[in-house]
PDB file of C-alpha atoms in Angstrom:
ATOM      1  CA  UNK W   1      11.841  -0.047 -26.796  1.00 87.00           C
ATOM      2  CA  UNK W   2       9.503  -1.429 -24.136  1.00 91.00           C
ATOM      3  CA  UNK W   3       9.343   0.652 -20.949  1.00 95.00           C
ATOM      4  CA  UNK W   4       8.803  -2.079 -18.390  1.00 95.00           C
ATOM      5  CA  UNK W   5      10.521  -3.076 -15.151  1.00 95.00           C
ATOM      6  CA  UNK W   6      12.304  -6.425 -15.380  1.00 94.00           C
ATOM      7  CA  UNK W   7      13.518  -8.797 -12.650  1.00 94.00           C
ATOM      8  CA  UNK W   8      17.280  -9.080 -12.212  1.00 95.00           C
ATOM      9  CA  UNK W   9      19.549 -10.148  -9.380  1.00 96.00           C
ATOM     10  CA  UNK W  10      23.214  -9.221  -9.105  1.00 97.00           C
ATOM     11  CA  UNK W  11      25.643 -11.518  -7.320  1.00 97.00           C
ATOM     12  CA  UNK W  12      25.764 -11.263  -3.528  1.00 98.00           C
ATOM     13  CA  UNK W  13      29.048 -12.387  -1.975  1.00 98.00           C
ATOM     14  CA  UNK W  14      28.005 -12.003   1.676  1.00 98.00           C
ATOM     15  CA  UNK W  15      24.850 -11.223   3.598  1.00 97.00           C
ATOM     16  CA  UNK W  16      23.846 -10.562   7.184  1.00 97.00           C
ATOM     17  CA  UNK W  17      20.929  -9.381   9.319  1.00 95.00           C
ATOM     18  CA  UNK W  18      22.231  -6.880  11.877  1.00 95.00           C
ATOM     19  CA  UNK W  19      18.747  -5.994  13.158  1.00 93.00           C
ATOM     20  CA  UNK W  20      15.479  -7.914  13.485  1.00 93.00           C
ATOM     21  CA  UNK W  21      12.353  -6.075  14.595  1.00 90.00           C
ATOM     22  CA  UNK W  22       8.766  -7.056  15.299  1.00 88.00           C
ATOM     23  CA  UNK W  23       7.595  -6.859  11.676  1.00 87.00           C
ATOM     24  CA  UNK W  24      10.652  -5.923   9.631  1.00 91.00           C
ATOM     25  CA  UNK W  25      14.420  -6.360   9.687  1.00 95.00           C
ATOM     26  CA  UNK W  26      17.567  -4.820   8.222  1.00 97.00           C
ATOM     27  CA  UNK W  27      19.740  -6.810   5.827  1.00 97.00           C
ATOM     28  CA  UNK W  28      23.279  -6.062   4.721  1.00 97.00           C
ATOM     29  CA  UNK W  29      24.422  -7.471   1.357  1.00 98.00           C
ATOM     30  CA  UNK W  30      27.804  -7.238  -0.360  1.00 98.00           C
ATOM     31  CA  UNK W  31      26.836  -6.832  -4.028  1.00 98.00           C
ATOM     32  CA  UNK W  32      29.050  -7.223  -7.106  1.00 98.00           C
ATOM     33  CA  UNK W  33      28.776  -4.157  -9.375  1.00 97.00           C
ATOM     34  CA  UNK W  34      29.054  -4.239 -13.201  1.00 96.00           C
ATOM     35  CA  UNK W  35      32.715  -3.122 -13.003  1.00 97.00           C
ATOM     36  CA  UNK W  36      33.556  -6.011 -10.655  1.00 97.00           C
ATOM     37  CA  UNK W  37      33.761  -3.945  -7.490  1.00 98.00           C
ATOM     38  CA  UNK W  38      31.869  -5.040  -4.387  1.00 98.00           C
ATOM     39  CA  UNK W  39      29.772  -2.552  -2.420  1.00 97.00           C
ATOM     40  CA  UNK W  40      27.685  -2.908   0.712  1.00 97.00           C
ATOM     41  CA  UNK W  41      23.957  -2.253   0.577  1.00 97.00           C
ATOM     42  CA  UNK W  42      21.811  -1.973   3.724  1.00 97.00           C
ATOM     43  CA  UNK W  43      18.025  -2.189   3.332  1.00 97.00           C
ATOM     44  CA  UNK W  44      14.842  -2.898   5.225  1.00 96.00           C
ATOM     45  CA  UNK W  45      13.246  -6.292   4.632  1.00 96.00           C
ATOM     46  CA  UNK W  46       9.475  -5.861   4.601  1.00 95.00           C
ATOM     47  CA  UNK W  47       6.618  -8.415   4.316  1.00 94.00           C
ATOM     48  CA  UNK W  48       4.660  -6.239   1.875  1.00 95.00           C
ATOM     49  CA  UNK W  49       1.436  -4.291   2.225  1.00 97.00           C
ATOM     50  CA  UNK W  50      -1.966  -3.695   0.711  1.00 98.00           C
ATOM     51  CA  UNK W  51      -3.938  -0.460   0.445  1.00 98.00           C
ATOM     52  CA  UNK W  52      -7.522   0.289  -0.536  1.00 98.00           C
ATOM     53  CA  UNK W  53      -8.813   3.285  -2.443  1.00 98.00           C
ATOM     54  CA  UNK W  54     -12.490   2.950  -1.530  1.00 98.00           C
ATOM     55  CA  UNK W  55     -14.752   5.015  -3.783  1.00 97.00           C
ATOM     56  CA  UNK W  56     -18.386   5.587  -2.802  1.00 96.00           C
ATOM     57  CA  UNK W  57     -21.357   6.121  -5.114  1.00 95.00           C
ATOM     58  CA  UNK W  58     -20.975   9.906  -4.797  1.00 95.00           C
ATOM     59  CA  UNK W  59     -17.415   9.787  -6.119  1.00 94.00           C
ATOM     60  CA  UNK W  60     -15.830  10.376  -2.713  1.00 97.00           C
ATOM     61  CA  UNK W  61     -12.769   8.553  -1.402  1.00 98.00           C
ATOM     62  CA  UNK W  62     -12.720   7.077   2.092  1.00 98.00           C
ATOM     63  CA  UNK W  63      -9.676   8.492   3.919  1.00 98.00           C
ATOM     64  CA  UNK W  64      -8.200   8.192   7.391  1.00 97.00           C
ATOM     65  CA  UNK W  65      -6.084  10.645   9.399  1.00 96.00           C
ATOM     66  CA  UNK W  66      -3.421   8.944  11.488  1.00 95.00           C
ATOM     67  CA  UNK W  67      -0.302   9.959  13.429  1.00 95.00           C
ATOM     68  CA  UNK W  68       2.957   8.691  11.904  1.00 94.00           C
ATOM     69  CA  UNK W  69       5.801   9.020  14.370  1.00 94.00           C
ATOM     70  CA  UNK W  70       8.823   8.722  12.000  1.00 94.00           C
ATOM     71  CA  UNK W  71       7.726  11.846  10.084  1.00 96.00           C
ATOM     72  CA  UNK W  72       6.068  13.609  13.074  1.00 97.00           C
ATOM     73  CA  UNK W  73       2.860  14.243  11.160  1.00 97.00           C
ATOM     74  CA  UNK W  74      -0.777  13.316  11.152  1.00 96.00           C
ATOM     75  CA  UNK W  75      -1.265  12.128   7.580  1.00 97.00           C
ATOM     76  CA  UNK W  76      -4.402  11.611   5.540  1.00 98.00           C
ATOM     77  CA  UNK W  77      -4.188   8.075   4.174  1.00 98.00           C
ATOM     78  CA  UNK W  78      -6.271   5.339   2.593  1.00 98.00           C
ATOM     79  CA  UNK W  79      -6.892   2.092   4.521  1.00 97.00           C
ATOM     80  CA  UNK W  80      -3.770  -0.074   4.422  1.00 97.00           C
ATOM     81  CA  UNK W  81      -1.948  -2.779   6.305  1.00 95.00           C
ATOM     82  CA  UNK W  82       0.781  -5.379   6.306  1.00 95.00           C
ATOM     83  CA  UNK W  83       0.685  -8.788   4.678  1.00 94.00           C
ATOM     84  CA  UNK W  84       1.152 -10.467   8.034  1.00 85.00           C
ATOM     85  CA  UNK W  85       1.081 -14.054   6.773  1.00 83.00           C
ATOM     86  CA  UNK W  86       3.600 -15.239   4.126  1.00 80.00           C
ATOM     87  CA  UNK W  87       1.751 -16.027   0.901  1.00 83.00           C
ATOM     88  CA  UNK W  88      -1.431 -14.330   2.129  1.00 88.00           C
ATOM     89  CA  UNK W  89      -3.920 -13.488  -0.607  1.00 96.00           C
ATOM     90  CA  UNK W  90      -3.634  -9.680  -0.955  1.00 97.00           C
ATOM     91  CA  UNK W  91      -7.335  -9.274  -1.788  1.00 98.00           C
ATOM     92  CA  UNK W  92      -8.318 -10.975   1.457  1.00 96.00           C
ATOM     93  CA  UNK W  93      -5.869  -8.766   3.354  1.00 96.00           C
ATOM     94  CA  UNK W  94      -7.287  -5.636   1.701  1.00 97.00           C
ATOM     95  CA  UNK W  95     -10.839  -6.637   2.585  1.00 96.00           C
ATOM     96  CA  UNK W  96      -9.724  -7.164   6.177  1.00 95.00           C
ATOM     97  CA  UNK W  97      -8.080  -3.748   6.358  1.00 95.00           C
ATOM     98  CA  UNK W  98     -11.141  -1.991   4.952  1.00 96.00           C
ATOM     99  CA  UNK W  99     -13.254  -3.659   7.637  1.00 95.00           C
ATOM    100  CA  UNK W 100     -10.827  -3.060  10.507  1.00 92.00           C
ATOM    101  CA  UNK W 101      -9.940   0.556   9.740  1.00 93.00           C
ATOM    102  CA  UNK W 102     -13.170   1.862   8.209  1.00 93.00           C
ATOM    103  CA  UNK W 103     -15.872  -0.680   9.187  1.00 92.00           C
ATOM    104  CA  UNK W 104     -16.801  -0.959   5.521  1.00 96.00           C
ATOM    105  CA  UNK W 105     -17.087  -3.612   2.838  1.00 96.00           C
ATOM    106  CA  UNK W 106     -17.168  -3.442  -0.967  1.00 98.00           C
ATOM    107  CA  UNK W 107     -18.747  -5.529  -3.701  1.00 97.00           C
ATOM    108  CA  UNK W 108     -16.455  -4.554  -6.597  1.00 98.00           C
ATOM    109  CA  UNK W 109     -12.675  -4.934  -6.353  1.00 98.00           C
ATOM    110  CA  UNK W 110      -9.961  -4.200  -8.957  1.00 98.00           C
ATOM    111  CA  UNK W 111      -6.183  -3.851  -8.849  1.00 98.00           C
ATOM    112  CA  UNK W 112      -5.437  -0.154  -9.228  1.00 98.00           C
ATOM    113  CA  UNK W 113      -1.630  -0.363  -9.259  1.00 98.00           C
ATOM    114  CA  UNK W 114       1.412  -2.081  -7.724  1.00 98.00           C
ATOM    115  CA  UNK W 115       4.371  -0.123  -6.366  1.00 98.00           C
ATOM    116  CA  UNK W 116       7.689  -0.451  -4.558  1.00 98.00           C
ATOM    117  CA  UNK W 117       7.499   2.330  -1.974  1.00 96.00           C
ATOM    118  CA  UNK W 118      11.222   3.050  -1.471  1.00 95.00           C
ATOM    119  CA  UNK W 119      13.242   0.649  -3.653  1.00 96.00           C
ATOM    120  CA  UNK W 120      16.546   2.314  -2.843  1.00 95.00           C
ATOM    121  CA  UNK W 121      16.353   1.323   0.809  1.00 96.00           C
ATOM    122  CA  UNK W 122      13.481  -1.121   1.356  1.00 97.00           C
ATOM    123  CA  UNK W 123      11.977  -4.098  -0.479  1.00 96.00           C
ATOM    124  CA  UNK W 124       8.393  -3.204   0.502  1.00 96.00           C
ATOM    125  CA  UNK W 125       5.883  -3.912  -2.277  1.00 97.00           C
ATOM    126  CA  UNK W 126       2.344  -2.528  -2.053  1.00 98.00           C
ATOM    127  CA  UNK W 127      -0.708  -3.546  -4.035  1.00 98.00           C
ATOM    128  CA  UNK W 128      -3.299  -0.755  -4.164  1.00 98.00           C
ATOM    129  CA  UNK W 129      -6.867  -1.888  -4.813  1.00 98.00           C
ATOM    130  CA  UNK W 130      -9.854   0.083  -6.042  1.00 98.00           C
ATOM    131  CA  UNK W 131     -12.977  -0.872  -4.074  1.00 98.00           C
ATOM    132  CA  UNK W 132     -16.488   0.237  -5.090  1.00 98.00           C
ATOM    133  CA  UNK W 133     -20.117  -0.417  -4.150  1.00 97.00           C
ATOM    134  CA  UNK W 134     -19.408   0.324  -0.497  1.00 96.00           C
ATOM    135  CA  UNK W 135     -21.606  -0.454   2.474  1.00 95.00           C
ATOM    136  CA  UNK W 136     -21.252  -0.720   6.222  1.00 92.00           C
ATOM    137  CA  UNK W 137     -19.557  -3.908   7.404  1.00 88.00           C
ATOM    138  CA  UNK W 138     -21.345  -6.648   9.302  1.00 84.00           C
ATOM    139  CA  UNK W 139     -20.657  -7.732  12.867  1.00 73.00           C
ATOM    140  CA  UNK W 140     -18.713  -6.082  15.657  1.00 71.00           C
ATOM    141  CA  UNK W 141     -16.349  -3.205  15.074  1.00 68.00           C
ATOM    142  CA  UNK W 142     -12.651  -4.029  15.250  1.00 59.00           C
ATOM    143  CA  UNK W 143     -11.035  -2.942  18.530  1.00 61.00           C
ATOM    144  CA  UNK W 144      -8.421  -0.321  17.634  1.00 59.00           C
ATOM    145  CA  UNK W 145      -5.361   0.540  19.732  1.00 52.00           C
ATOM    146  CA  UNK W 146      -2.172   2.624  19.757  1.00 56.00           C
ATOM    147  CA  UNK W 147      -2.053   5.166  16.881  1.00 61.00           C
ATOM    148  CA  UNK W 148      -5.279   3.815  15.401  1.00 62.00           C
ATOM    149  CA  UNK W 149      -7.212   4.748  18.556  1.00 64.00           C
ATOM    150  CA  UNK W 150      -6.852   8.423  17.528  1.00 79.00           C
ATOM    151  CA  UNK W 151      -7.752   7.869  13.880  1.00 86.00           C
ATOM    152  CA  UNK W 152     -10.250  10.126  12.068  1.00 93.00           C
ATOM    153  CA  UNK W 153     -12.419   9.041   9.134  1.00 95.00           C
ATOM    154  CA  UNK W 154     -13.725  11.179   6.267  1.00 97.00           C
ATOM    155  CA  UNK W 155     -15.046  10.944   2.711  1.00 97.00           C
ATOM    156  CA  UNK W 156     -13.459  13.430   0.315  1.00 98.00           C
ATOM    157  CA  UNK W 157     -14.057  14.212  -3.360  1.00 97.00           C
ATOM    158  CA  UNK W 158     -11.403  12.649  -5.592  1.00 98.00           C
ATOM    159  CA  UNK W 159     -10.580  15.967  -7.280  1.00 97.00           C
ATOM    160  CA  UNK W 160     -10.045  17.640  -3.901  1.00 98.00           C
ATOM    161  CA  UNK W 161      -7.504  14.944  -3.039  1.00 98.00           C
ATOM    162  CA  UNK W 162      -5.779  15.394  -6.410  1.00 98.00           C
ATOM    163  CA  UNK W 163      -5.601  19.136  -5.729  1.00 98.00           C
ATOM    164  CA  UNK W 164      -4.114  18.491  -2.270  1.00 98.00           C
ATOM    165  CA  UNK W 165      -1.499  16.130  -3.672  1.00 98.00           C
ATOM    166  CA  UNK W 166      -0.357  18.585  -6.339  1.00 98.00           C
ATOM    167  CA  UNK W 167      -0.370  21.459  -3.830  1.00 98.00           C
ATOM    168  CA  UNK W 168       1.997  19.570  -1.533  1.00 98.00           C
ATOM    169  CA  UNK W 169      -0.623  19.242   1.208  1.00 98.00           C
ATOM    170  CA  UNK W 170      -0.987  15.436   1.143  1.00 98.00           C
ATOM    171  CA  UNK W 171       2.066  13.183   1.375  1.00 98.00           C
ATOM    172  CA  UNK W 172       1.161   9.585   2.143  1.00 97.00           C
ATOM    173  CA  UNK W 173       2.601   7.353  -0.578  1.00 97.00           C
ATOM    174  CA  UNK W 174      -0.416   5.086  -1.064  1.00 98.00           C
ATOM    175  CA  UNK W 175      -2.873   7.974  -1.060  1.00 98.00           C
ATOM    176  CA  UNK W 176      -0.805   9.960  -3.573  1.00 98.00           C
ATOM    177  CA  UNK W 177      -0.296   7.012  -5.920  1.00 98.00           C
ATOM    178  CA  UNK W 178      -3.874   5.806  -5.519  1.00 98.00           C
ATOM    179  CA  UNK W 179      -5.704   9.064  -6.203  1.00 98.00           C
ATOM    180  CA  UNK W 180      -3.460  10.052  -9.126  1.00 98.00           C
ATOM    181  CA  UNK W 181      -3.810   6.567 -10.621  1.00 98.00           C
ATOM    182  CA  UNK W 182      -7.590   6.661 -10.331  1.00 98.00           C
ATOM    183  CA  UNK W 183      -7.731  10.146 -11.842  1.00 98.00           C
ATOM    184  CA  UNK W 184      -5.651   8.880 -14.780  1.00 98.00           C
ATOM    185  CA  UNK W 185      -7.910   5.843 -15.214  1.00 98.00           C
ATOM    186  CA  UNK W 186     -11.070   7.951 -15.210  1.00 97.00           C
ATOM    187  CA  UNK W 187      -9.544  10.337 -17.736  1.00 97.00           C
ATOM    188  CA  UNK W 188      -8.338   7.450 -19.894  1.00 96.00           C
ATOM    189  CA  UNK W 189      -9.636   3.954 -20.602  1.00 96.00           C
ATOM    190  CA  UNK W 190     -11.996   3.715 -17.620  1.00 97.00           C
ATOM    191  CA  UNK W 191     -12.313   1.435 -14.606  1.00 97.00           C
ATOM    192  CA  UNK W 192     -13.134  -1.635 -16.705  1.00 97.00           C
ATOM    193  CA  UNK W 193      -9.561  -1.464 -18.083  1.00 98.00           C
ATOM    194  CA  UNK W 194      -8.099  -2.238 -14.644  1.00 98.00           C
ATOM    195  CA  UNK W 195      -6.744  -5.664 -13.784  1.00 98.00           C
ATOM    196  CA  UNK W 196      -8.979  -8.100 -11.864  1.00 98.00           C
ATOM    197  CA  UNK W 197      -8.605  -8.276  -8.090  1.00 97.00           C
ATOM    198  CA  UNK W 198      -6.859 -11.659  -8.248  1.00 97.00           C
ATOM    199  CA  UNK W 199      -4.301 -10.607 -10.887  1.00 97.00           C
ATOM    200  CA  UNK W 200      -0.833 -12.162 -10.381  1.00 96.00           C
ATOM    201  CA  UNK W 201       1.609 -10.152  -8.270  1.00 96.00           C
ATOM    202  CA  UNK W 202       5.181 -11.365  -8.878  1.00 95.00           C
ATOM    203  CA  UNK W 203       6.581  -9.123  -6.130  1.00 95.00           C
ATOM    204  CA  UNK W 204       4.536 -11.019  -3.512  1.00 94.00           C
ATOM    205  CA  UNK W 205       3.296 -14.329  -4.939  1.00 92.00           C
ATOM    206  CA  UNK W 206       0.126 -15.668  -3.349  1.00 92.00           C
ATOM    207  CA  UNK W 207      -2.391 -18.472  -3.542  1.00 81.00           C
ATOM    208  CA  UNK W 208      -5.951 -17.740  -4.694  1.00 74.00           C
TER     209      UNK W 208
END
């Protein structure tokens, strides 16, 4: 038995979009179940995201602290952002986010993991990259606004982040998945076993 997610699409008899927002929308589908019944499923339609676990030469992870209004918390996170342009190359988007949020660049990029953040209620797919060989970015700093204007930046030891995740002190999805994935990689087959930065991503196809 192969433990692997597989694409599948059940019949939809009706669909609608009761809400359209600035970046996302809500879709309502009537879906045929295996027993022939039809049930309604409401979910958020999302363009997809990228996140960057940036690891410096001292083994520290670059993290940001940002206010997130829906959960009424300031969360420690890794740099991340939306795929604003359909078909956008996720590596290019990740490099942009690392520059904009942390004023940093990296020479070595790998795919760390791909996830669906909340597949029961949203179609958001996130590609989390591992970025190494960090240095300060070139050119002007990106002008931040809104929640990002209050953002804090720190570099934290990977094992301290793992401890915080397991202690229930850190909750951001991309940070949790990213640091636990990297810890597993370092304890297992090593960074060279990771997929290349331009590896295919069926959830959000892109052009190289």
